[in-house]
PDB file of C-alpha atoms in Angstrom:
ATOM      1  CA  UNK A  11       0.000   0.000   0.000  1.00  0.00           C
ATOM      2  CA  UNK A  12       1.091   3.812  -0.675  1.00  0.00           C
ATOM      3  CA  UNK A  13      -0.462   6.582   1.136  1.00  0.00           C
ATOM      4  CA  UNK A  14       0.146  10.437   0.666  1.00  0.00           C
ATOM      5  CA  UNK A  15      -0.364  12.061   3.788  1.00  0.00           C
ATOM      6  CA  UNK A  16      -1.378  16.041   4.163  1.00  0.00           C
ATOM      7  CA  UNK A  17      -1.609  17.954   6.895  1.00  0.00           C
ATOM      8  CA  UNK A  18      -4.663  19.923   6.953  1.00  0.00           C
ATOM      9  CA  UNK A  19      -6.691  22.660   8.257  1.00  0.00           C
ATOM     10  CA  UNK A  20      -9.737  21.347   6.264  1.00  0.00           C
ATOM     11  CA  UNK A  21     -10.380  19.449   3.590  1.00  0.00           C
ATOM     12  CA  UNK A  22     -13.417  17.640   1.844  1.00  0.00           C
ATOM     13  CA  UNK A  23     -14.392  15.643  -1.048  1.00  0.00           C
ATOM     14  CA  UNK A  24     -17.106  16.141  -3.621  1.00  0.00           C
ATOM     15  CA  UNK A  25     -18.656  13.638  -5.775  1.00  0.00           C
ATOM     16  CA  UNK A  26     -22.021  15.171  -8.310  1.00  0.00           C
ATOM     17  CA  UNK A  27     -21.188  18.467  -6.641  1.00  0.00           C
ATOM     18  CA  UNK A  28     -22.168  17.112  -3.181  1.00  0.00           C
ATOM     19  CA  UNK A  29     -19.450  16.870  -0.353  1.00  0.00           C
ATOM     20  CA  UNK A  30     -19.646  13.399   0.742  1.00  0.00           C
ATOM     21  CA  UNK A  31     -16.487  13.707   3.169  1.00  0.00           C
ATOM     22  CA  UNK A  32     -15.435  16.304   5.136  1.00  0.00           C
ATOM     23  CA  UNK A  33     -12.910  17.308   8.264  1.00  0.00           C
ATOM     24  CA  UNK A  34     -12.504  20.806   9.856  1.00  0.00           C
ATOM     25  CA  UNK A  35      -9.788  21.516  12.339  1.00  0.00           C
ATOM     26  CA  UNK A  36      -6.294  20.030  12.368  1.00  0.00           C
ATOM     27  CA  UNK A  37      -6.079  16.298  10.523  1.00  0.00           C
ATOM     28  CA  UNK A  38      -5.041  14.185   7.733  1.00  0.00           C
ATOM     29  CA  UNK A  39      -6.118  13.845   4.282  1.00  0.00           C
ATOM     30  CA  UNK A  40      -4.487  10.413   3.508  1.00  0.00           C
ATOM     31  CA  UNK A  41      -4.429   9.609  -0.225  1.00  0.00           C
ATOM     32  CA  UNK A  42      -4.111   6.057  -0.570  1.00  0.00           C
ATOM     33  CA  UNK A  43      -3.803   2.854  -2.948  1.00  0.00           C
ATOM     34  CA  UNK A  44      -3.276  -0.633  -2.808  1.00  0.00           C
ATOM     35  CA  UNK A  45      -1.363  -2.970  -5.231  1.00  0.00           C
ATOM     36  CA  UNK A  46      -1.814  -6.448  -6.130  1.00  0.00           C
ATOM     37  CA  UNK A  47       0.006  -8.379  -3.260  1.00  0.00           C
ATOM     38  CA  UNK A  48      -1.528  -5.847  -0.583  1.00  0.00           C
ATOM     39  CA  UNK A  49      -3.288  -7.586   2.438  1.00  0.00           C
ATOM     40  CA  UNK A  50      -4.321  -6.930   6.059  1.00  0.00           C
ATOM     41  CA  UNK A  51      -0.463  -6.566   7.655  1.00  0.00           C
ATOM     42  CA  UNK A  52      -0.070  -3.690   4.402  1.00  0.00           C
ATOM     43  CA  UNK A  53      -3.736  -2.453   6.060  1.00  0.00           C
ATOM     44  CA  UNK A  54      -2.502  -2.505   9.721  1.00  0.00           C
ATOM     45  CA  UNK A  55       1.142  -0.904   8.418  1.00  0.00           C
ATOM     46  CA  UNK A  56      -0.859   1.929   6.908  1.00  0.00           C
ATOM     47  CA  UNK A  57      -3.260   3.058  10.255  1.00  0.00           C
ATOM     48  CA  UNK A  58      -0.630   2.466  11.848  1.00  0.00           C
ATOM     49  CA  UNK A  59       1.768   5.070  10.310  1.00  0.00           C
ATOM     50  CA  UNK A  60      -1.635   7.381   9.617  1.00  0.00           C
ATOM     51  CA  UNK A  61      -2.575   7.459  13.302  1.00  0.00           C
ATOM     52  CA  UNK A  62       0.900   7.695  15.066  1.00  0.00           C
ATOM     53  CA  UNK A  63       3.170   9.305  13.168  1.00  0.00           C
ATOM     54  CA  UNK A  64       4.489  12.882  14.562  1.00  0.00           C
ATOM     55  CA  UNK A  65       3.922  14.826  11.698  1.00  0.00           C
ATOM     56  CA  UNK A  66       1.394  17.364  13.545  1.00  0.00           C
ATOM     57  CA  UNK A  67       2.120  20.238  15.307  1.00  0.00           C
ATOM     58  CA  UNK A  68       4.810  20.293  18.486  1.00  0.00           C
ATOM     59  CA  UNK A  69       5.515  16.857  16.978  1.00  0.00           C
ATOM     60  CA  UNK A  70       2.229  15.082  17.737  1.00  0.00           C
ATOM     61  CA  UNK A  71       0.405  12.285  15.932  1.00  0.00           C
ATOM     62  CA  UNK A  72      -3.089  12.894  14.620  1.00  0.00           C
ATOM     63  CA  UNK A  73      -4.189  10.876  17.483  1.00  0.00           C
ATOM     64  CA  UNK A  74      -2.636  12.895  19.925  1.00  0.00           C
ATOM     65  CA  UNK A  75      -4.226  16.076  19.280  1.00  0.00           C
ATOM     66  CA  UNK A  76      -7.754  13.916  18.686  1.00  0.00           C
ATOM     67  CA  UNK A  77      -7.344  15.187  15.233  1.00  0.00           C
ATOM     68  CA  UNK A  78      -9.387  13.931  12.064  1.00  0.00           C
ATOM     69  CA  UNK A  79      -8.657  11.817   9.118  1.00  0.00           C
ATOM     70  CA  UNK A  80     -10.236  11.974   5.301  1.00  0.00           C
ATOM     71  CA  UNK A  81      -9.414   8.910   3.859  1.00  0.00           C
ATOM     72  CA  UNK A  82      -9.410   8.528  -0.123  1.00  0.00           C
ATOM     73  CA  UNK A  83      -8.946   6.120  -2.361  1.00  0.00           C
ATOM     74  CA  UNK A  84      -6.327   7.414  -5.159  1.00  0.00           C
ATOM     75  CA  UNK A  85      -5.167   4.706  -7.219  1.00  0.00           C
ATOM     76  CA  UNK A  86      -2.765   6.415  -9.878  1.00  0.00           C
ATOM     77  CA  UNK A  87      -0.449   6.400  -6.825  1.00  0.00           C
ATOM     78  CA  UNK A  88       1.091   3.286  -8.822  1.00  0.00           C
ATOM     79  CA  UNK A  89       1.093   4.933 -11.592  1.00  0.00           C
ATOM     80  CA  UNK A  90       4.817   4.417 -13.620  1.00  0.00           C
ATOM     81  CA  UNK A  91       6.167   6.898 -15.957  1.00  0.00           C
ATOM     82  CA  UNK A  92       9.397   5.454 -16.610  1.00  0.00           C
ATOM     83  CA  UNK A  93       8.470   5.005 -20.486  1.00  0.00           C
ATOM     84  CA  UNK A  94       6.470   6.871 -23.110  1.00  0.00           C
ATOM     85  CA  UNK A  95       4.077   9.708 -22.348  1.00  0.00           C
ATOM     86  CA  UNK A  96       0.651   7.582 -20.491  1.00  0.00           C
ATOM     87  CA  UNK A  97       0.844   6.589 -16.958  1.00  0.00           C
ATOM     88  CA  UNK A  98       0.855   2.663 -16.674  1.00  0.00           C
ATOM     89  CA  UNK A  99      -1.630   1.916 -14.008  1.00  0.00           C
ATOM     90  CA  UNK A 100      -0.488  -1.796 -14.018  1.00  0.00           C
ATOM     91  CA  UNK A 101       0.757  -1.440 -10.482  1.00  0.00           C
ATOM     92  CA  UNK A 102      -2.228  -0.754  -9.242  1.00  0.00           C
ATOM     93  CA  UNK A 103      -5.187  -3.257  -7.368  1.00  0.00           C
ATOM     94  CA  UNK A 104      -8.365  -3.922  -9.738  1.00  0.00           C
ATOM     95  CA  UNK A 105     -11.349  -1.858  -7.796  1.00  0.00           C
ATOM     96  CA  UNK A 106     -12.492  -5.512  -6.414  1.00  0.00           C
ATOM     97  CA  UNK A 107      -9.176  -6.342  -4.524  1.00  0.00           C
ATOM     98  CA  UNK A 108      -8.598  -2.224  -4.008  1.00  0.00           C
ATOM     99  CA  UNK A 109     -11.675  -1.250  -2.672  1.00  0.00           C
ATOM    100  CA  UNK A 110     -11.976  -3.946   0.899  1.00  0.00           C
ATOM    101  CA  UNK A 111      -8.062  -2.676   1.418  1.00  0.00           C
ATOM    102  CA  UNK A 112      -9.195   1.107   1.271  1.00  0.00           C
ATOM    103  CA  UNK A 113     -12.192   0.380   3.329  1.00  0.00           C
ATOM    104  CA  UNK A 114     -10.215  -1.227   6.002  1.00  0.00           C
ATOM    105  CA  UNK A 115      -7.718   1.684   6.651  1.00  0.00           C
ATOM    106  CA  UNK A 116     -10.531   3.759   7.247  1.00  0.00           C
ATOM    107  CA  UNK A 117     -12.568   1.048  10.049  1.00  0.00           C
ATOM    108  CA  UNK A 118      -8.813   0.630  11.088  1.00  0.00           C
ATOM    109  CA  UNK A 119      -8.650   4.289  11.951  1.00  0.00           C
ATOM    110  CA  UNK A 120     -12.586   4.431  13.659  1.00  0.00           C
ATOM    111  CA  UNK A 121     -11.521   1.524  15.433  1.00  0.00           C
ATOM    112  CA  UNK A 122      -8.456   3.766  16.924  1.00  0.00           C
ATOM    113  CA  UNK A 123     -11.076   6.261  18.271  1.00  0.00           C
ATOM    114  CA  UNK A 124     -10.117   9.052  14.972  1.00  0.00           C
ATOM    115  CA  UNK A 125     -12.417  10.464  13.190  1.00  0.00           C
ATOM    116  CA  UNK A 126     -12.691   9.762   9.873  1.00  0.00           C
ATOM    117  CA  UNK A 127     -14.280  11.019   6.681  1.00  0.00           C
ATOM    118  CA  UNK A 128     -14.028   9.171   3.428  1.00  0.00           C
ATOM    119  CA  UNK A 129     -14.329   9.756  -0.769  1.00  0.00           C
ATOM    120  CA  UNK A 130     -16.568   7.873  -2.855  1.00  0.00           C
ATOM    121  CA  UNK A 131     -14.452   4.700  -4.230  1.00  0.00           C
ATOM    122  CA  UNK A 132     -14.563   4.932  -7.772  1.00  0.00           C
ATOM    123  CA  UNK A 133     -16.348   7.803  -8.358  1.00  0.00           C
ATOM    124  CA  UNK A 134     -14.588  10.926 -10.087  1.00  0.00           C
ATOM    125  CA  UNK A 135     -14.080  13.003  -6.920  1.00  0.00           C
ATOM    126  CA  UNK A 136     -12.965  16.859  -6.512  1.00  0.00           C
ATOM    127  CA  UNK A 137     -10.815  16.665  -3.603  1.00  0.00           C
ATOM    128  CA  UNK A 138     -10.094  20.468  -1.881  1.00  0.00           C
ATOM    129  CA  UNK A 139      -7.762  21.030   0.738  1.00  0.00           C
ATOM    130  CA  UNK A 140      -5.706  23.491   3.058  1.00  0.00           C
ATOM    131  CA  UNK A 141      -2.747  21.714   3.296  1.00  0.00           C
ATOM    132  CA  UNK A 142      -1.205  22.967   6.893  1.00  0.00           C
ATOM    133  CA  UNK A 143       2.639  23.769   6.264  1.00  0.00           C
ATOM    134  CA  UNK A 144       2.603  22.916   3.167  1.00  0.00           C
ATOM    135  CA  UNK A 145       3.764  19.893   4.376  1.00  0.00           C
ATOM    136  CA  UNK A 146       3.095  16.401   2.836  1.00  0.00           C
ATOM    137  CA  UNK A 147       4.402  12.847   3.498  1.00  0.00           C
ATOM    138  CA  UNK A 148       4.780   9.306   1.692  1.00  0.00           C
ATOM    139  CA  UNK A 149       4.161   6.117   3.431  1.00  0.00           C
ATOM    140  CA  UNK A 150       4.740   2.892   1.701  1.00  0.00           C
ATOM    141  CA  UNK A 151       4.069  -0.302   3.384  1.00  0.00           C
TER     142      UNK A 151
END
């Protein structure tokens, strides 16, 4: 699994033109996308680094500061660009495999007491954002 992590003053997603996830107040927008061989220790790696890590202010983890997280799937994360001009997306988990793995990071993070908002899976989303910082991290598991 890949996740990009954001640290954010708010953020939501819209799918149709209605916001169908939303956080206000210090948290996470977590980008994230599974690949072919992910499973649940990938899943666990993943909350685990989204929950814990100090990336928030006076070096606190989301969890910490009771912060929330928006969780969205975002599976051109495995996209390669090493040849040609188009993305490969071969990297990347069909929707069937993908979609249980992105589900799980977010009950992974309820189940840690967060907060969590998510993004439609598969839907063409419009993801806004103030990213706090900037300041933006990549966690690979």
């Amino acid at each position: 699994m890949r996740a990009v992590l954001q640290r954010v003053t708010r953020a939501s997603v819209r799918v149709d033109g209605e916001v169908v996830g939303e956080i206000s107040g210090p948290g996470i927008l977590a980008l994230v996308a599974a690949t072919h061989e992910d499973g649940p220790d990938q899943v666990d790696t993943v909350v685990r680094k989204i929950a814990e890590l100090r990336i928030m202010d006076d070096e606190q983890s989301v969890s910490d500061i009771g912060g929330a997280v928006l969780v969205v799937s975002q599976f051109t994360l495995y996209g390669s660009t090493r040849k040609g001009r188009r993305p490969s997306w071969s990297a990347a988990a069909p929707g069937p495999v993908a979609e249980p793995l992105i589900d799980a990071v977010a009950q992974g993070l309820r189940e840690r007491g967060l907060e969590v908002a998510t993004g439609q899976f598969g839907a063409h989303m419009e993801v806004e954002l103030v990213n706090d910082g900037p300041f933006t991290v990549l966690v690979e598991a």
